[in-house]
Amino acid sequence: MKILIYSPINLQEWGGAEIALANLSKHLAILGHEVIFITPSHTSIIRLDISDIIKDFEKNNVKLIIIDKFLSISNMKRFYDLIRYVDIIYFNNLFAHHEFMILFLSKISRRPIISVYQEPFLHNPNILHKIYVDVIKRYILRFYDGHHVLNLDYERYLISHRCKNILMIPNGIHIKSHNDKEKNKKFNILFVGRLAKQKGIDMLLNIIEMINSKYDYNVEFHIVGSGELYDLIYDFSIKYNNVKYYGFLSGIELENLYDKANVILIPSVWETQGMVSNEAQMCGTPAIVTNITGLKDTVIDGITGIIVQSNTPQNFLLAIEKIYILWNHDYEKYVKISNNARRYASKYKWDNISQNIETFFQKVLIEYQKR
């Protein structure tokens, strides 16, 4: 197949969605498909240099096209020609004007289009966005030929709006399985994510203060990420000797932290999946997550980690203490949970996920060609 992947978010932002789309494009190319990836040139956030992205795509035989103004006449013509060239379109569903234009071009080009929901459009706090979803988007959804969702709640939402051809499968992970953890001298709590209110940074800071007042620094916090609340995290790393802040990390540096951590804390307010949870568990690190859409699907409560039913610092502290007690007093049981997490996360390897997505693409394309 010739596949066009389009995301309105610049790849240089290199968040969970951008990483997932980049990895999927590379795996589809490995499976023998011709993949074209379109990304806009403008961004206010740069976590990865564009030259590194270009080299990586070239190495994996993915054609990367960077466009400037999406709605310009020249780019619209370019989009139309590319869509006519490919067999199927895979659209990261963001922003109303992008949605209208890509749907319009797919229809006049007579090419099937699959919408993937990498961002939490049902939980966006913006008032205008909510109005758009409730009044307009719920009807537009039926014009897509297929839908790829990352969690069960989004699947139920689409079914309730009479959408067809829905694939519910989360993003894959690249991390290799690790051996049993060696016991550290201190209990390591890891946080990985954008430093923003959505990720529960205020909850994280409350937890740090509560634990430091109770455990006398027998615990270390390792914080990875960048974002608008950087100053708060940096101040805590100065205030407390047991708070280590690393900034943005990826690749082997991040994987090493996953491996050394005894638990990962994910106190997000809203997510679509929470890929970090699966990555950490692949390294044998139990996850403590909030009971929200996306995240709750990544953990088997009490088996691979803990789902905190009520999102309060006190309840997160109780969950941390459960894991801490096992680590400190019954290490064999802690290792059992660690191994459970590793086995559970192994089903999310990109090799498995990309093959399922490939099959879905083929199904949508065949059904479209039969019309």
Short mmCIF file of C-alpha atoms in Angstrom, two decimals:
data_model
loop_
_atom_site.label_atom_id
_atom_site.label_comp_id
_atom_site.label_asym_id
_atom_site.label_seq_id
_atom_site.Cartn_x
_atom_site.Cartn_y
_atom_site.Cartn_z
CA MET A 1 0.00 0.00 0.00
CA LYS A 2 0.89 3.63 -0.45
CA ILE A 3 0.09 5.32 2.86
CA LEU A 4 -0.11 9.02 3.66
CA ILE A 5 0.23 9.90 7.36
CA TYR A 6 -0.65 13.46 8.28
CA SER A 7 -0.40 15.13 11.68
CA PRO A 8 -1.00 18.87 12.27
CA ILE A 9 1.56 18.81 15.10
CA ASN A 10 5.21 19.33 14.21
CA LEU A 11 7.28 16.20 14.86
CA GLN A 12 9.91 18.26 16.65
CA GLU A 13 7.59 18.56 19.64
CA TRP A 14 8.30 14.83 20.11
CA GLY A 15 5.56 14.10 22.60
CA GLY A 16 3.80 10.78 22.94
CA ALA A 17 1.65 11.25 19.83
CA GLU A 18 4.55 12.36 17.63
CA ILE A 19 6.72 9.46 18.81
CA ALA A 20 3.93 6.96 18.17
CA LEU A 21 3.18 8.25 14.66
CA ALA A 22 6.86 8.29 13.75
CA ASN A 23 7.34 4.73 14.99
CA LEU A 24 4.24 3.49 13.19
CA SER A 25 5.40 5.02 9.91
CA LYS A 26 8.77 3.29 10.21
CA HIS A 27 7.22 -0.09 11.02
CA LEU A 28 4.78 0.17 8.14
CA ALA A 29 7.76 0.85 5.86
CA ILE A 30 9.51 -2.22 7.30
CA LEU A 31 6.41 -4.23 6.39
CA GLY A 32 6.96 -3.20 2.78
CA HIS A 33 4.63 -0.24 2.34
CA GLU A 34 5.46 3.11 0.80
CA VAL A 35 4.92 5.68 3.56
CA ILE A 36 4.71 9.45 3.19
CA PHE A 37 4.63 11.49 6.39
CA ILE A 38 3.53 15.14 6.32
CA THR A 39 4.35 17.48 9.19
CA PRO A 40 3.99 21.29 9.46
CA SER A 41 7.08 23.48 9.75
CA HIS A 42 5.84 25.78 12.50
CA THR A 43 6.18 24.93 16.20
CA SER A 44 6.85 26.71 19.48
CA ILE A 45 8.25 23.57 21.12
CA ILE A 46 11.40 21.82 19.94
CA ARG A 47 12.49 18.69 21.81
CA LEU A 48 14.21 16.97 18.90
CA ASP A 49 16.14 18.58 16.06
CA ILE A 50 14.50 18.23 12.66
CA SER A 51 17.78 17.05 11.11
CA ASP A 52 17.77 14.03 13.44
CA ILE A 53 14.18 13.23 12.47
CA ILE A 54 14.98 13.52 8.76
CA LYS A 55 17.99 11.18 9.09
CA ASP A 56 15.92 8.64 11.02
CA PHE A 57 13.12 8.69 8.45
CA GLU A 58 15.55 8.38 5.54
CA LYS A 59 17.24 5.42 7.23
CA ASN A 60 13.85 3.71 7.52
CA ASN A 61 12.67 4.56 3.98
CA VAL A 62 9.92 6.95 5.08
CA LYS A 63 9.43 10.06 2.95
CA LEU A 64 9.09 13.12 5.19
CA ILE A 65 7.43 16.23 3.73
CA ILE A 66 7.52 19.48 5.70
CA ILE A 67 4.92 22.07 4.73
CA ASP A 68 4.61 25.72 5.67
CA LYS A 69 1.09 27.10 5.32
CA PHE A 70 -1.45 24.29 5.17
CA LEU A 71 -4.27 26.41 3.76
CA SER A 72 -2.28 28.13 1.01
CA ILE A 73 -3.37 27.40 -2.56
CA SER A 74 -0.02 25.85 -3.49
CA ASN A 75 -0.03 23.51 -0.50
CA MET A 76 -3.65 22.54 -1.08
CA LYS A 77 -2.71 21.54 -4.62
CA ARG A 78 0.29 19.63 -3.28
CA PHE A 79 -1.90 17.85 -0.75
CA TYR A 80 -4.39 16.95 -3.44
CA ASP A 81 -1.68 15.47 -5.67
CA LEU A 82 -0.21 13.44 -2.78
CA ILE A 83 -3.62 12.12 -1.76
CA ARG A 84 -4.33 11.11 -5.35
CA TYR A 85 -0.99 9.28 -5.40
CA VAL A 86 -1.56 7.17 -2.26
CA ASP A 87 -4.04 4.39 -1.52
CA ILE A 88 -5.11 5.45 1.96
CA ILE A 89 -4.84 8.41 4.39
CA TYR A 90 -4.14 8.18 8.12
CA PHE A 91 -5.00 11.47 9.84
CA ASN A 92 -4.07 12.45 13.40
CA ASN A 93 -7.39 14.10 14.17
CA LEU A 94 -6.65 17.59 15.49
CA PHE A 95 -7.95 21.12 14.83
CA ALA A 96 -11.22 21.83 13.03
CA HIS A 97 -9.78 23.53 9.94
CA HIS A 98 -7.37 20.65 9.32
CA GLU A 99 -10.19 18.15 9.77
CA PHE A 100 -12.46 19.90 7.25
CA MET A 101 -9.74 20.27 4.64
CA ILE A 102 -8.32 16.75 4.86
CA LEU A 103 -11.83 15.27 4.71
CA PHE A 104 -12.73 17.46 1.73
CA LEU A 105 -9.56 16.49 -0.14
CA SER A 106 -10.02 12.80 0.61
CA LYS A 107 -13.59 12.86 -0.73
CA ILE A 108 -12.84 14.70 -3.98
CA SER A 109 -9.78 12.48 -4.45
CA ARG A 110 -11.81 9.36 -3.73
CA ARG A 111 -9.37 7.96 -1.22
CA PRO A 112 -10.30 6.26 2.07
CA ILE A 113 -9.35 8.13 5.22
CA ILE A 114 -8.76 6.76 8.73
CA SER A 115 -8.95 9.06 11.72
CA VAL A 116 -6.64 8.30 14.65
CA TYR A 117 -7.30 9.92 18.02
CA GLN A 118 -3.89 10.45 19.56
CA GLU A 119 -5.01 13.50 21.52
CA PRO A 120 -7.82 13.51 24.14
CA PHE A 121 -10.46 15.39 22.16
CA LEU A 122 -13.22 14.34 24.57
CA HIS A 123 -11.43 15.88 27.56
CA ASN A 124 -10.02 19.10 26.12
CA PRO A 125 -10.96 21.89 28.61
CA ASN A 126 -11.20 24.57 25.90
CA ILE A 127 -14.81 25.82 25.69
CA LEU A 128 -14.77 26.37 21.92
CA HIS A 129 -13.35 22.89 21.42
CA LYS A 130 -16.14 21.39 23.53
CA ILE A 131 -18.76 23.23 21.48
CA TYR A 132 -17.18 21.99 18.26
CA VAL A 133 -17.13 18.37 19.49
CA ASP A 134 -20.70 18.44 20.83
CA VAL A 135 -22.31 20.35 17.96
CA ILE A 136 -20.28 19.58 14.82
CA LYS A 137 -17.66 16.86 15.22
CA ARG A 138 -20.10 14.19 16.38
CA TYR A 139 -21.68 14.33 12.91
CA ILE A 140 -18.45 14.68 10.93
CA LEU A 141 -17.07 11.48 12.47
CA ARG A 142 -19.32 9.37 10.23
CA PHE A 143 -17.57 10.65 7.10
CA TYR A 144 -14.37 8.77 7.98
CA ASP A 145 -13.86 5.33 6.50
CA GLY A 146 -12.17 4.03 9.63
CA HIS A 147 -11.27 5.03 13.15
CA HIS A 148 -8.26 4.09 15.27
CA VAL A 149 -8.71 4.67 19.01
CA LEU A 150 -6.29 3.97 21.85
CA ASN A 151 -8.73 3.17 24.65
CA LEU A 152 -12.10 1.56 25.35
CA ASP A 153 -13.89 4.78 26.34
CA TYR A 154 -13.23 6.35 22.94
CA GLU A 155 -14.36 3.17 21.22
CA ARG A 156 -17.65 3.29 23.14
CA TYR A 157 -18.08 6.96 22.24
CA LEU A 158 -17.67 6.27 18.51
CA ILE A 159 -20.02 3.29 18.63
CA SER A 160 -22.64 5.45 20.36
CA HIS A 161 -22.39 7.87 17.42
CA ARG A 162 -22.89 5.09 14.86
CA CYS A 163 -19.33 5.10 13.54
CA LYS A 164 -18.13 1.98 11.74
CA ASN A 165 -14.76 0.32 11.20
CA ILE A 166 -13.28 1.02 14.63
CA LEU A 167 -9.91 -0.40 15.65
CA MET A 168 -9.17 -0.24 19.38
CA ILE A 169 -5.48 -0.83 19.85
CA PRO A 170 -2.98 1.30 21.81
CA ASN A 171 0.30 2.69 20.58
CA GLY A 172 3.25 0.34 20.57
CA ILE A 173 6.48 0.53 22.53
CA HIS A 174 10.05 0.02 21.39
CA ILE A 175 11.69 -0.84 24.70
CA LYS A 176 13.16 -4.32 25.05
CA SER A 177 12.28 -6.57 27.96
CA HIS A 178 14.65 -6.29 30.94
CA ASN A 179 15.92 -8.80 33.50
CA ASP A 180 14.76 -8.92 37.13
CA LYS A 181 15.46 -5.75 39.05
CA GLU A 182 18.29 -5.57 41.54
CA LYS A 183 17.33 -4.04 44.86
CA ASN A 184 18.46 -0.42 45.18
CA LYS A 185 19.66 1.22 48.37
CA LYS A 186 16.82 3.74 48.06
CA PHE A 187 13.28 3.46 46.75
CA ASN A 188 13.20 5.22 43.36
CA ILE A 189 9.98 6.91 42.22
CA LEU A 190 9.94 8.01 38.58
CA PHE A 191 7.82 10.60 36.79
CA VAL A 192 8.03 11.00 33.01
CA GLY A 193 5.90 13.48 31.12
CA ARG A 194 5.22 17.02 30.05
CA LEU A 195 5.50 19.45 32.96
CA ALA A 196 1.94 20.70 32.68
CA LYS A 197 -1.19 20.79 34.81
CA GLN A 198 -2.75 18.05 32.67
CA LYS A 199 -0.02 15.65 33.80
CA GLY A 200 -0.81 16.19 37.48
CA ILE A 201 2.29 18.19 38.41
CA ASP A 202 0.51 19.78 41.37
CA MET A 203 -0.32 16.27 42.63
CA LEU A 204 3.29 15.19 42.17
CA LEU A 205 4.60 18.09 44.22
CA ASN A 206 2.14 17.39 47.04
CA ILE A 207 3.21 13.75 47.08
CA ILE A 208 6.88 14.70 47.25
CA GLU A 209 6.27 16.89 50.29
CA MET A 210 4.14 14.26 52.03
CA ILE A 211 6.68 11.48 51.49
CA ASN A 212 9.65 13.62 52.51
CA SER A 213 7.93 14.53 55.77
CA LYS A 214 7.29 10.84 56.51
CA TYR A 215 10.18 8.77 55.18
CA ASP A 216 13.19 10.92 55.95
CA TYR A 217 14.68 10.75 52.45
CA ASN A 218 14.71 6.95 52.14
CA VAL A 219 13.00 7.70 48.83
CA GLU A 220 14.34 9.39 45.70
CA PHE A 221 12.26 11.12 43.04
CA HIS A 222 13.47 11.14 39.45
CA ILE A 223 11.62 13.58 37.20
CA VAL A 224 11.89 13.64 33.40
CA GLY A 225 10.20 16.15 31.12
CA SER A 226 9.90 19.73 29.97
CA GLY A 227 7.06 22.21 29.88
CA GLU A 228 5.47 25.34 31.27
CA LEU A 229 5.73 24.23 34.93
CA TYR A 230 9.47 23.71 34.71
CA ASP A 231 10.16 26.35 37.37
CA LEU A 232 8.14 24.48 39.99
CA ILE A 233 10.02 21.25 39.39
CA TYR A 234 13.38 22.98 39.30
CA ASP A 235 12.65 24.74 42.61
CA PHE A 236 11.79 21.41 44.24
CA SER A 237 15.03 19.89 42.94
CA ILE A 238 16.88 22.70 44.72
CA LYS A 239 14.76 22.46 47.87
CA TYR A 240 15.07 18.69 48.31
CA ASN A 241 18.25 16.67 47.90
CA ASN A 242 16.24 13.58 46.96
CA VAL A 243 14.53 15.20 43.96
CA LYS A 244 16.52 14.70 40.74
CA TYR A 245 15.42 16.63 37.65
CA TYR A 246 16.78 15.55 34.25
CA GLY A 247 14.91 17.70 31.75
CA PHE A 248 13.73 16.04 28.54
CA LEU A 249 15.20 12.58 27.86
CA SER A 250 14.58 9.91 25.25
CA GLY A 251 16.16 6.71 23.99
CA ILE A 252 18.62 4.75 26.11
CA GLU A 253 18.90 7.49 28.76
CA LEU A 254 15.18 7.27 29.48
CA GLU A 255 15.21 3.49 29.30
CA ASN A 256 17.95 3.35 31.94
CA LEU A 257 15.80 5.42 34.30
CA TYR A 258 12.81 3.13 33.67
CA ASP A 259 15.04 0.20 34.58
CA LYS A 260 16.35 1.73 37.81
CA ALA A 261 12.95 2.92 39.04
CA ASN A 262 10.99 0.89 41.58
CA VAL A 263 7.68 2.47 40.65
CA ILE A 264 6.44 5.01 38.11
CA LEU A 265 3.92 7.61 39.17
CA ILE A 266 1.39 8.88 36.57
CA PRO A 267 -1.09 11.27 38.22
CA SER A 268 -2.50 12.68 34.97
CA VAL A 269 -5.82 14.50 34.83
CA TRP A 270 -6.61 13.26 31.31
CA GLU A 271 -4.89 11.07 28.69
CA THR A 272 -5.71 9.02 25.63
CA GLN A 273 -3.40 6.14 26.54
CA GLY A 274 -0.38 6.85 28.70
CA MET A 275 2.39 5.18 26.71
CA VAL A 276 4.82 5.91 29.54
CA SER A 277 2.97 3.38 31.70
CA ASN A 278 3.57 0.58 29.17
CA GLU A 279 7.20 1.60 28.61
CA ALA A 280 7.94 1.51 32.33
CA GLN A 281 6.19 -1.82 32.83
CA MET A 282 8.20 -3.28 29.95
CA CYS A 283 11.24 -2.57 32.13
CA GLY A 284 9.58 -4.33 35.07
CA THR A 285 8.54 -1.10 36.83
CA PRO A 286 5.05 -1.22 38.39
CA ALA A 287 2.85 1.75 37.50
CA ILE A 288 0.62 3.79 39.80
CA VAL A 289 -1.95 5.63 37.68
CA THR A 290 -5.13 7.66 38.01
CA ASN A 291 -8.47 6.03 37.24
CA ILE A 292 -9.06 7.89 33.99
CA THR A 293 -9.67 7.12 30.32
CA GLY A 294 -6.61 5.60 28.70
CA LEU A 295 -4.45 5.15 31.78
CA LYS A 296 -6.73 2.66 33.51
CA ASP A 297 -6.44 0.40 30.45
CA THR A 298 -2.65 0.15 30.86
CA VAL A 299 -2.58 -1.45 34.33
CA ILE A 300 -4.06 -4.59 35.87
CA ASP A 301 -4.93 -3.30 39.32
CA GLY A 302 -3.01 -5.10 42.04
CA ILE A 303 -1.22 -7.31 39.50
CA THR A 304 1.04 -5.05 37.42
CA GLY A 305 0.56 -1.86 39.43
CA ILE A 306 -2.16 0.13 41.13
CA ILE A 307 -5.08 2.18 39.78
CA VAL A 308 -5.83 4.99 42.23
CA GLN A 309 -9.62 5.15 42.39
CA SER A 310 -9.88 8.64 43.86
CA ASN A 311 -7.43 11.24 42.61
CA THR A 312 -6.02 12.71 45.84
CA PRO A 313 -2.45 12.99 47.18
CA GLN A 314 -3.42 10.84 50.16
CA ASN A 315 -4.63 7.99 47.95
CA PHE A 316 -1.51 8.17 45.81
CA LEU A 317 0.57 8.03 48.98
CA LEU A 318 -1.27 4.90 50.11
CA ALA A 319 -0.60 3.26 46.73
CA ILE A 320 3.08 4.18 46.88
CA GLU A 321 3.32 2.79 50.40
CA LYS A 322 1.89 -0.56 49.25
CA ILE A 323 4.65 -0.94 46.68
CA TYR A 324 7.26 0.47 49.06
CA ILE A 325 6.38 -2.07 51.79
CA LEU A 326 6.77 -4.95 49.36
CA TRP A 327 10.07 -3.56 48.10
CA ASN A 328 11.39 -3.03 51.63
CA HIS A 329 9.99 -6.08 53.46
CA ASP A 330 8.93 -8.72 50.92
CA TYR A 331 11.12 -8.28 47.88
CA GLU A 332 10.03 -11.59 46.30
CA LYS A 333 6.45 -10.32 46.06
CA TYR A 334 7.72 -7.03 44.62
CA VAL A 335 9.66 -8.98 41.96
CA LYS A 336 6.48 -10.93 41.14
CA ILE A 337 4.59 -7.70 40.42
CA SER A 338 7.58 -6.47 38.43
CA ASN A 339 7.57 -9.63 36.31
CA ASN A 340 3.79 -9.40 35.85
CA ALA A 341 4.22 -5.86 34.55
CA ARG A 342 6.90 -6.93 32.10
CA ARG A 343 4.81 -9.78 30.70
CA TYR A 344 1.71 -7.61 30.41
CA ALA A 345 3.51 -4.82 28.56
CA SER A 346 5.21 -7.20 26.12
CA LYS A 347 2.00 -7.46 24.07
CA TYR A 348 2.40 -3.76 23.18
CA LYS A 349 5.61 -4.23 21.18
CA TRP A 350 5.51 -2.28 17.92
CA ASP A 351 6.02 -5.44 15.86
CA ASN A 352 2.64 -6.73 17.07
CA ILE A 353 0.82 -3.39 17.03
CA SER A 354 1.95 -2.37 13.54
CA GLN A 355 0.83 -5.68 12.04
CA ASN A 356 -2.63 -5.23 13.52
CA ILE A 357 -2.83 -1.68 12.17
CA GLU A 358 -1.63 -2.89 8.75
CA THR A 359 -4.42 -5.47 8.69
CA PHE A 360 -6.94 -2.78 9.59
CA PHE A 361 -5.67 -0.53 6.77
CA GLN A 362 -6.08 -3.38 4.31
CA LYS A 363 -9.62 -4.09 5.53
CA VAL A 364 -10.68 -0.43 5.19
CA LEU A 365 -9.11 -0.16 1.73
CA ILE A 366 -10.75 -3.34 0.42
CA GLU A 367 -14.17 -2.27 1.72
CA TYR A 368 -13.75 1.17 0.14
CA GLN A 369 -12.78 -0.29 -3.25
CA LYS A 370 -15.90 -2.49 -3.24
CA ARG A 371 -18.27 0.48 -3.05
#
